Amino acid sequence: MKLVRYGAKGKEKPGLIDKEGKLRDLSKVVKDITPEQFTTAAMAKLNKLDTSKLPLVKGKPRFGVPFSGVGKFLAIGLNYSDHAEEAGMAIPKEPIMFFKADTSLTGPNDKVMLPQGSKKSDWEVELGIVIGKKARYVTKKDALKHVAGYCVVNDVSEREYQLERGGTWDKGKGCDTFGPVGPWLVTKDEIKDPQNLGMWLDVNGKRFQTGNTKTMIFDAATIISYVSEFMTLMPGDIITTGTPPGVGMGVKPKPRYLKAGDVMTLGIEGLGEQRQEVVAFKK
């Protein structure tokens, strides 16, 4: 299934994308798409629906984050060897973990606002893992049993804040609007192999990132198992898993950072596409 939330910000309704790519309303079946829908029983109930009988949604409404009640918004850094190389950093021996603030969460096509005074904001197309079942000290073998589904994440990053302001990476990753998620949550039954998904990102129509999840240093199962050693993962947690090469910081001979008026378009095979216009800071 492809689960979505659509409508004005703060007033989103639950929906799904049918086999023909049409948006169907789910509001008479569930009140919202929440982690409560990630249980085996709830998923089975949704799978039994005759989607052709669900109301069609007219027009092209806004998509929000594809489920409400997001818990932790975790991220893994330098998880593609060629991205580590372009960043001039060593390949990590263990996954590098950091948090993105929940206030960074935004819809997949909402505007991305530059922080006040930002000069080094950057893009990162990433595979997002959505946890569906409590995970604590899980093995790599069992890790994917704890997944509800997958989604596209743009891990927008302010490089000066991240790398030049001291402390952890979090301050460059959690700015408002720096976490577009969606357009939909694709349940794991539709993704046969999360380690073989093509991914891309353009800025103003120019291709900057082209990659595939098969080149991740630490795969999805390893990441889930590893993170569960340090904290309990709960239904509704998102882990975004790193980006392939082609970020603005790595452009030669001079880095190319985001500015107001830029448009980012990005996508992952089977998981949909995003589009964000970059705008200047506004209180």
Tab-separated table of C-alpha atoms in Angstrom:
chain	number	residue	atom	x	y	z
A	1	MET	CA	0.000	0.000	0.000
A	2	LYS	CA	0.908	3.618	-0.474
A	3	LEU	CA	-0.517	5.522	2.482
A	4	VAL	CA	-0.816	9.303	2.407
A	5	ARG	CA	-2.185	12.303	4.243
A	6	TYR	CA	-3.528	15.070	2.049
A	7	GLY	CA	-5.003	18.538	2.490
A	8	ALA	CA	-4.115	21.845	4.095
A	9	LYS	CA	-1.389	21.888	6.727
A	10	GLY	CA	-2.827	20.820	10.074
A	11	LYS	CA	-6.040	19.579	8.444
A	12	GLU	CA	-4.742	16.565	6.533
A	13	LYS	CA	-7.023	13.617	5.770
A	14	PRO	CA	-5.972	9.958	5.435
A	15	GLY	CA	-5.754	8.435	1.995
A	16	LEU	CA	-4.063	5.873	-0.180
A	17	ILE	CA	-2.775	5.650	-3.731
A	18	ASP	CA	-4.517	2.869	-5.646
A	19	LYS	CA	-2.960	0.551	-8.246
A	20	GLU	CA	-3.775	3.054	-10.987
A	21	GLY	CA	-1.981	5.857	-9.153
A	22	LYS	CA	-5.191	7.611	-8.105
A	23	LEU	CA	-5.693	9.194	-4.709
A	24	ARG	CA	-8.484	7.624	-2.645
A	25	ASP	CA	-10.019	8.961	0.560
A	26	LEU	CA	-9.674	6.775	3.670
A	27	SER	CA	-11.416	9.038	6.165
A	28	LYS	CA	-14.463	6.752	6.465
A	29	VAL	CA	-12.183	3.828	7.305
A	30	VAL	CA	-9.653	5.446	9.679
A	31	LYS	CA	-9.505	8.860	11.316
A	32	ASP	CA	-5.850	9.348	10.407
A	33	ILE	CA	-2.722	7.507	9.304
A	34	THR	CA	-0.922	6.975	12.609
A	35	PRO	CA	1.476	4.392	14.094
A	36	GLU	CA	-1.634	2.560	15.318
A	37	GLN	CA	-2.188	1.562	11.684
A	38	PHE	CA	1.209	-0.192	11.578
A	39	THR	CA	0.121	-3.259	13.550
A	40	THR	CA	-0.266	-6.531	11.667
A	41	ALA	CA	-4.024	-6.569	12.289
A	42	ALA	CA	-4.545	-2.973	11.160
A	43	MET	CA	-2.447	-3.489	8.032
A	44	ALA	CA	-4.387	-6.668	7.197
A	45	LYS	CA	-7.661	-4.759	7.501
A	46	LEU	CA	-6.461	-2.061	5.112
A	47	ASN	CA	-5.146	-4.661	2.678
A	48	LYS	CA	-8.593	-6.238	2.452
A	49	LEU	CA	-10.215	-2.996	1.308
A	50	ASP	CA	-11.725	-2.832	-2.151
A	51	THR	CA	-9.962	0.379	-3.129
A	52	SER	CA	-12.236	0.846	-6.149
A	53	LYS	CA	-15.066	1.600	-3.737
A	54	LEU	CA	-13.178	4.287	-1.860
A	55	PRO	CA	-14.017	7.888	-2.865
A	56	LEU	CA	-11.711	9.427	-5.451
A	57	VAL	CA	-10.080	12.691	-4.426
A	58	LYS	CA	-10.409	15.350	-7.109
A	59	GLY	CA	-7.745	17.822	-8.097
A	60	LYS	CA	-4.171	17.862	-6.854
A	61	PRO	CA	-4.270	18.469	-3.109
A	62	ARG	CA	-1.214	19.108	-0.991
A	63	PHE	CA	0.458	16.060	0.570
A	64	GLY	CA	1.566	16.244	4.177
A	65	VAL	CA	3.973	13.986	6.057
A	66	PRO	CA	2.395	10.584	5.245
A	67	PHE	CA	1.556	9.741	8.838
A	68	SER	CA	0.967	11.719	12.006
A	69	GLY	CA	2.499	10.926	15.360
A	70	VAL	CA	6.100	10.749	14.190
A	71	GLY	CA	8.236	9.856	17.200
A	72	LYS	CA	11.991	10.084	16.864
A	73	PHE	CA	13.445	11.477	13.642
A	74	LEU	CA	16.846	9.795	13.452
A	75	ALA	CA	19.485	9.986	10.760
A	76	ILE	CA	22.623	8.163	9.685
A	77	GLY	CA	25.529	10.179	8.293
A	78	LEU	CA	28.210	9.362	5.718
A	79	ASN	CA	26.533	6.089	4.792
A	80	TYR	CA	27.687	6.010	1.156
A	81	SER	CA	31.426	5.568	0.609
A	82	ASP	CA	31.557	7.900	-2.392
A	83	HIS	CA	29.698	10.606	-0.439
A	84	ALA	CA	32.211	10.308	2.405
A	85	GLU	CA	34.974	10.726	-0.174
A	86	GLU	CA	33.458	13.895	-1.668
A	87	ALA	CA	33.025	15.289	1.855
A	88	GLY	CA	36.685	14.583	2.593
A	89	MET	CA	35.808	12.354	5.533
A	90	ALA	CA	36.863	8.848	6.485
A	91	ILE	CA	34.480	5.949	5.904
A	92	PRO	CA	32.907	5.318	9.314
A	93	LYS	CA	33.574	2.035	11.119
A	94	GLU	CA	30.176	2.274	12.812
A	95	PRO	CA	27.022	4.162	11.774
A	96	ILE	CA	27.142	7.886	12.585
A	97	MET	CA	23.885	8.796	14.325
A	98	PHE	CA	22.230	12.172	14.827
A	99	PHE	CA	18.742	13.579	15.300
A	100	LYS	CA	16.641	15.838	13.134
A	101	ALA	CA	14.213	17.977	15.137
A	102	ASP	CA	10.543	17.075	14.853
A	103	THR	CA	9.946	20.734	13.951
A	104	SER	CA	11.925	20.135	10.747
A	105	LEU	CA	9.199	17.782	9.477
A	106	THR	CA	7.254	19.062	6.495
A	107	GLY	CA	5.298	17.817	3.510
A	108	PRO	CA	7.146	16.523	0.436
A	109	ASN	CA	6.256	19.493	-1.750
A	110	ASP	CA	6.161	22.249	0.859
A	111	LYS	CA	8.584	25.155	0.617
A	112	VAL	CA	12.004	24.825	2.241
A	113	MET	CA	12.933	27.969	4.161
A	114	LEU	CA	16.565	28.961	4.537
A	115	PRO	CA	17.598	29.729	8.134
A	116	GLN	CA	18.298	33.338	8.984
A	117	GLY	CA	21.742	34.238	7.613
A	118	SER	CA	22.289	30.794	6.057
A	119	LYS	CA	24.987	30.600	3.384
A	120	LYS	CA	25.628	26.858	3.148
A	121	SER	CA	22.280	25.057	2.990
A	122	ASP	CA	22.476	21.803	1.043
A	123	TRP	CA	20.371	18.909	-0.267
A	124	GLU	CA	20.441	15.142	0.405
A	125	VAL	CA	18.040	12.582	-1.105
A	126	GLU	CA	17.685	9.658	1.309
A	127	LEU	CA	15.796	6.439	1.957
A	128	GLY	CA	13.636	6.749	5.063
A	129	ILE	CA	12.763	3.705	7.188
A	130	VAL	CA	9.528	3.887	9.183
A	131	ILE	CA	9.447	1.672	12.260
A	132	GLY	CA	6.253	-0.325	12.743
A	133	LYS	CA	7.060	-2.523	15.724
A	134	LYS	CA	8.971	-1.899	18.960
A	135	ALA	CA	12.652	-2.724	18.460
A	136	ARG	CA	15.143	-3.138	21.290
A	137	TYR	CA	18.391	-5.079	20.857
A	138	VAL	CA	17.099	-6.709	17.687
A	139	THR	CA	19.361	-8.851	15.530
A	140	LYS	CA	20.199	-7.954	11.964
A	141	LYS	CA	18.350	-11.115	10.903
A	142	ASP	CA	15.107	-9.929	12.532
A	143	ALA	CA	15.507	-6.196	11.995
A	144	LEU	CA	13.316	-5.777	8.909
A	145	LYS	CA	10.425	-7.481	10.725
A	146	HIS	CA	10.162	-4.235	12.690
A	147	VAL	CA	9.643	-2.046	9.598
A	148	ALA	CA	6.252	-0.619	8.630
A	149	GLY	CA	7.477	0.808	5.352
A	150	TYR	CA	9.744	3.198	3.502
A	151	CYS	CA	9.608	6.781	2.232
A	152	VAL	CA	11.615	9.509	0.543
A	153	VAL	CA	13.388	12.007	2.812
A	154	ASN	CA	15.274	15.152	1.828
A	155	ASP	CA	17.801	15.579	4.634
A	156	VAL	CA	18.305	19.308	4.037
A	157	SER	CA	21.446	20.443	5.872
A	158	GLU	CA	23.104	23.744	6.771
A	159	ARG	CA	26.787	22.863	6.438
A	160	GLU	CA	28.187	25.814	8.399
A	161	TYR	CA	25.940	24.981	11.342
A	162	GLN	CA	26.710	21.273	10.977
A	163	LEU	CA	30.489	21.378	10.596
A	164	GLU	CA	31.814	24.782	11.643
A	165	ARG	CA	29.807	25.723	14.726
A	166	GLY	CA	31.118	23.087	17.137
A	167	GLY	CA	29.250	20.293	18.869
A	168	THR	CA	27.131	17.717	17.077
A	169	TRP	CA	25.656	17.687	13.580
A	170	ASP	CA	22.123	18.152	14.914
A	171	LYS	CA	22.192	21.957	14.760
A	172	GLY	CA	22.728	21.894	10.989
A	173	LYS	CA	20.076	19.246	10.384
A	174	GLY	CA	17.056	20.269	12.421
A	175	CYS	CA	16.174	23.714	11.061
A	176	ASP	CA	12.510	24.403	10.304
A	177	THR	CA	11.375	22.753	7.030
A	178	PHE	CA	14.646	20.771	6.734
A	179	GLY	CA	12.855	17.403	6.840
A	180	PRO	CA	10.510	16.892	3.868
A	181	VAL	CA	9.016	13.378	4.084
A	182	GLY	CA	6.815	11.547	1.571
A	183	PRO	CA	4.850	11.835	-0.658
A	184	TRP	CA	3.656	8.525	0.717
A	185	LEU	CA	4.560	5.738	3.097
A	186	VAL	CA	5.061	2.590	1.024
A	187	THR	CA	4.425	-0.511	3.121
A	188	LYS	CA	7.277	-3.003	3.213
A	189	ASP	CA	5.353	-5.670	1.280
A	190	GLU	CA	5.711	-3.486	-1.843
A	191	ILE	CA	9.484	-3.120	-1.516
A	192	LYS	CA	11.094	-6.488	-2.212
A	193	ASP	CA	14.619	-5.246	-1.610
A	194	PRO	CA	15.310	-1.902	0.108
A	195	GLN	CA	18.948	-2.326	-0.918
A	196	ASN	CA	18.335	-1.973	-4.632
A	197	LEU	CA	16.458	1.288	-5.125
A	198	GLY	CA	17.577	3.929	-7.592
A	199	MET	CA	17.566	7.513	-6.313
A	200	TRP	CA	18.143	10.972	-7.766
A	201	LEU	CA	17.986	14.708	-7.053
A	202	ASP	CA	17.893	17.739	-9.368
A	203	VAL	CA	18.267	21.439	-8.603
A	204	ASN	CA	16.603	23.729	-11.139
A	205	GLY	CA	16.370	20.801	-13.544
A	206	LYS	CA	20.075	19.912	-13.348
A	207	ARG	CA	20.932	16.441	-12.089
A	208	PHE	CA	23.254	16.521	-9.080
A	209	GLN	CA	22.652	13.197	-7.343
A	210	THR	CA	22.309	9.776	-8.924
A	211	GLY	CA	22.669	6.718	-6.735
A	212	ASN	CA	21.328	3.418	-5.500
A	213	THR	CA	20.735	2.090	-2.014
A	214	LYS	CA	22.878	-0.955	-2.873
A	215	THR	CA	25.970	1.216	-2.279
A	216	MET	CA	25.061	2.005	1.323
A	217	ILE	CA	27.882	1.161	3.750
A	218	PHE	CA	25.425	-0.017	6.404
A	219	ASP	CA	22.208	-1.513	5.032
A	220	ALA	CA	18.730	-0.993	6.482
A	221	ALA	CA	18.813	-4.139	8.622
A	222	THR	CA	22.226	-3.271	10.061
A	223	ILE	CA	21.092	0.279	10.858
A	224	ILE	CA	17.957	-0.846	12.701
A	225	SER	CA	19.862	-3.456	14.681
A	226	TYR	CA	22.635	-1.001	15.531
A	227	VAL	CA	20.385	1.860	16.609
A	228	SER	CA	18.293	-0.505	18.752
A	229	GLU	CA	21.381	-1.120	20.900
A	230	PHE	CA	21.345	2.485	22.056
A	231	MET	CA	17.640	3.314	22.228
A	232	THR	CA	14.301	1.605	21.901
A	233	LEU	CA	12.765	2.200	18.499
A	234	MET	CA	9.007	2.678	18.562
A	235	PRO	CA	6.257	2.584	15.925
A	236	GLY	CA	6.298	5.903	14.098
A	237	ASP	CA	10.034	6.529	14.425
A	238	ILE	CA	11.764	7.501	11.167
A	239	ILE	CA	15.379	6.664	10.350
A	240	THR	CA	16.794	8.414	7.323
A	241	THR	CA	19.755	6.459	6.046
A	242	GLY	CA	22.306	8.668	4.309
A	243	THR	CA	22.814	10.094	0.841
A	244	PRO	CA	24.768	9.221	-2.315
A	245	PRO	CA	27.327	11.645	-3.790
A	246	GLY	CA	26.360	14.851	-5.528
A	247	VAL	CA	25.556	17.181	-2.647
A	248	GLY	CA	26.243	20.880	-3.060
A	249	MET	CA	29.150	20.796	-0.617
A	250	GLY	CA	30.981	18.421	-2.939
A	251	VAL	CA	30.638	20.408	-6.186
A	252	LYS	CA	34.033	21.252	-7.736
A	253	PRO	CA	35.786	23.601	-8.028
A	254	LYS	CA	33.394	25.584	-5.836
A	255	PRO	CA	30.538	24.296	-3.640
A	256	ARG	CA	27.024	25.074	-4.834
A	257	TYR	CA	24.642	25.867	-1.999
A	258	LEU	CA	20.914	26.555	-2.033
A	259	LYS	CA	19.537	30.046	-2.519
A	260	ALA	CA	16.039	31.497	-2.557
A	261	GLY	CA	14.282	30.643	-5.803
A	262	ASP	CA	15.978	27.277	-6.296
A	263	VAL	CA	13.745	24.262	-6.883
A	264	MET	CA	14.733	20.788	-5.692
A	265	THR	CA	13.124	17.713	-7.256
A	266	LEU	CA	14.031	14.258	-6.008
A	267	GLY	CA	12.802	10.718	-5.867
A	268	ILE	CA	13.460	7.072	-5.088
A	269	GLU	CA	12.373	4.107	-7.171
A	270	GLY	CA	8.975	2.865	-5.990
A	271	LEU	CA	8.681	5.525	-3.298
A	272	GLY	CA	7.565	8.583	-5.267
A	273	GLU	CA	8.922	12.053	-5.877
A	274	GLN	CA	9.226	15.358	-4.037
A	275	ARG	CA	9.468	18.977	-5.163
A	276	GLN	CA	10.462	21.920	-2.981
A	277	GLU	CA	10.914	25.586	-3.762
A	278	VAL	CA	13.573	27.257	-1.624
A	279	VAL	CA	12.524	30.515	0.010
A	280	ALA	CA	14.266	33.134	2.129
A	281	PHE	CA	13.926	33.205	5.907
A	282	LYS	CA	10.750	34.722	7.262
A	283	LYS	CA	9.634	34.950	10.877
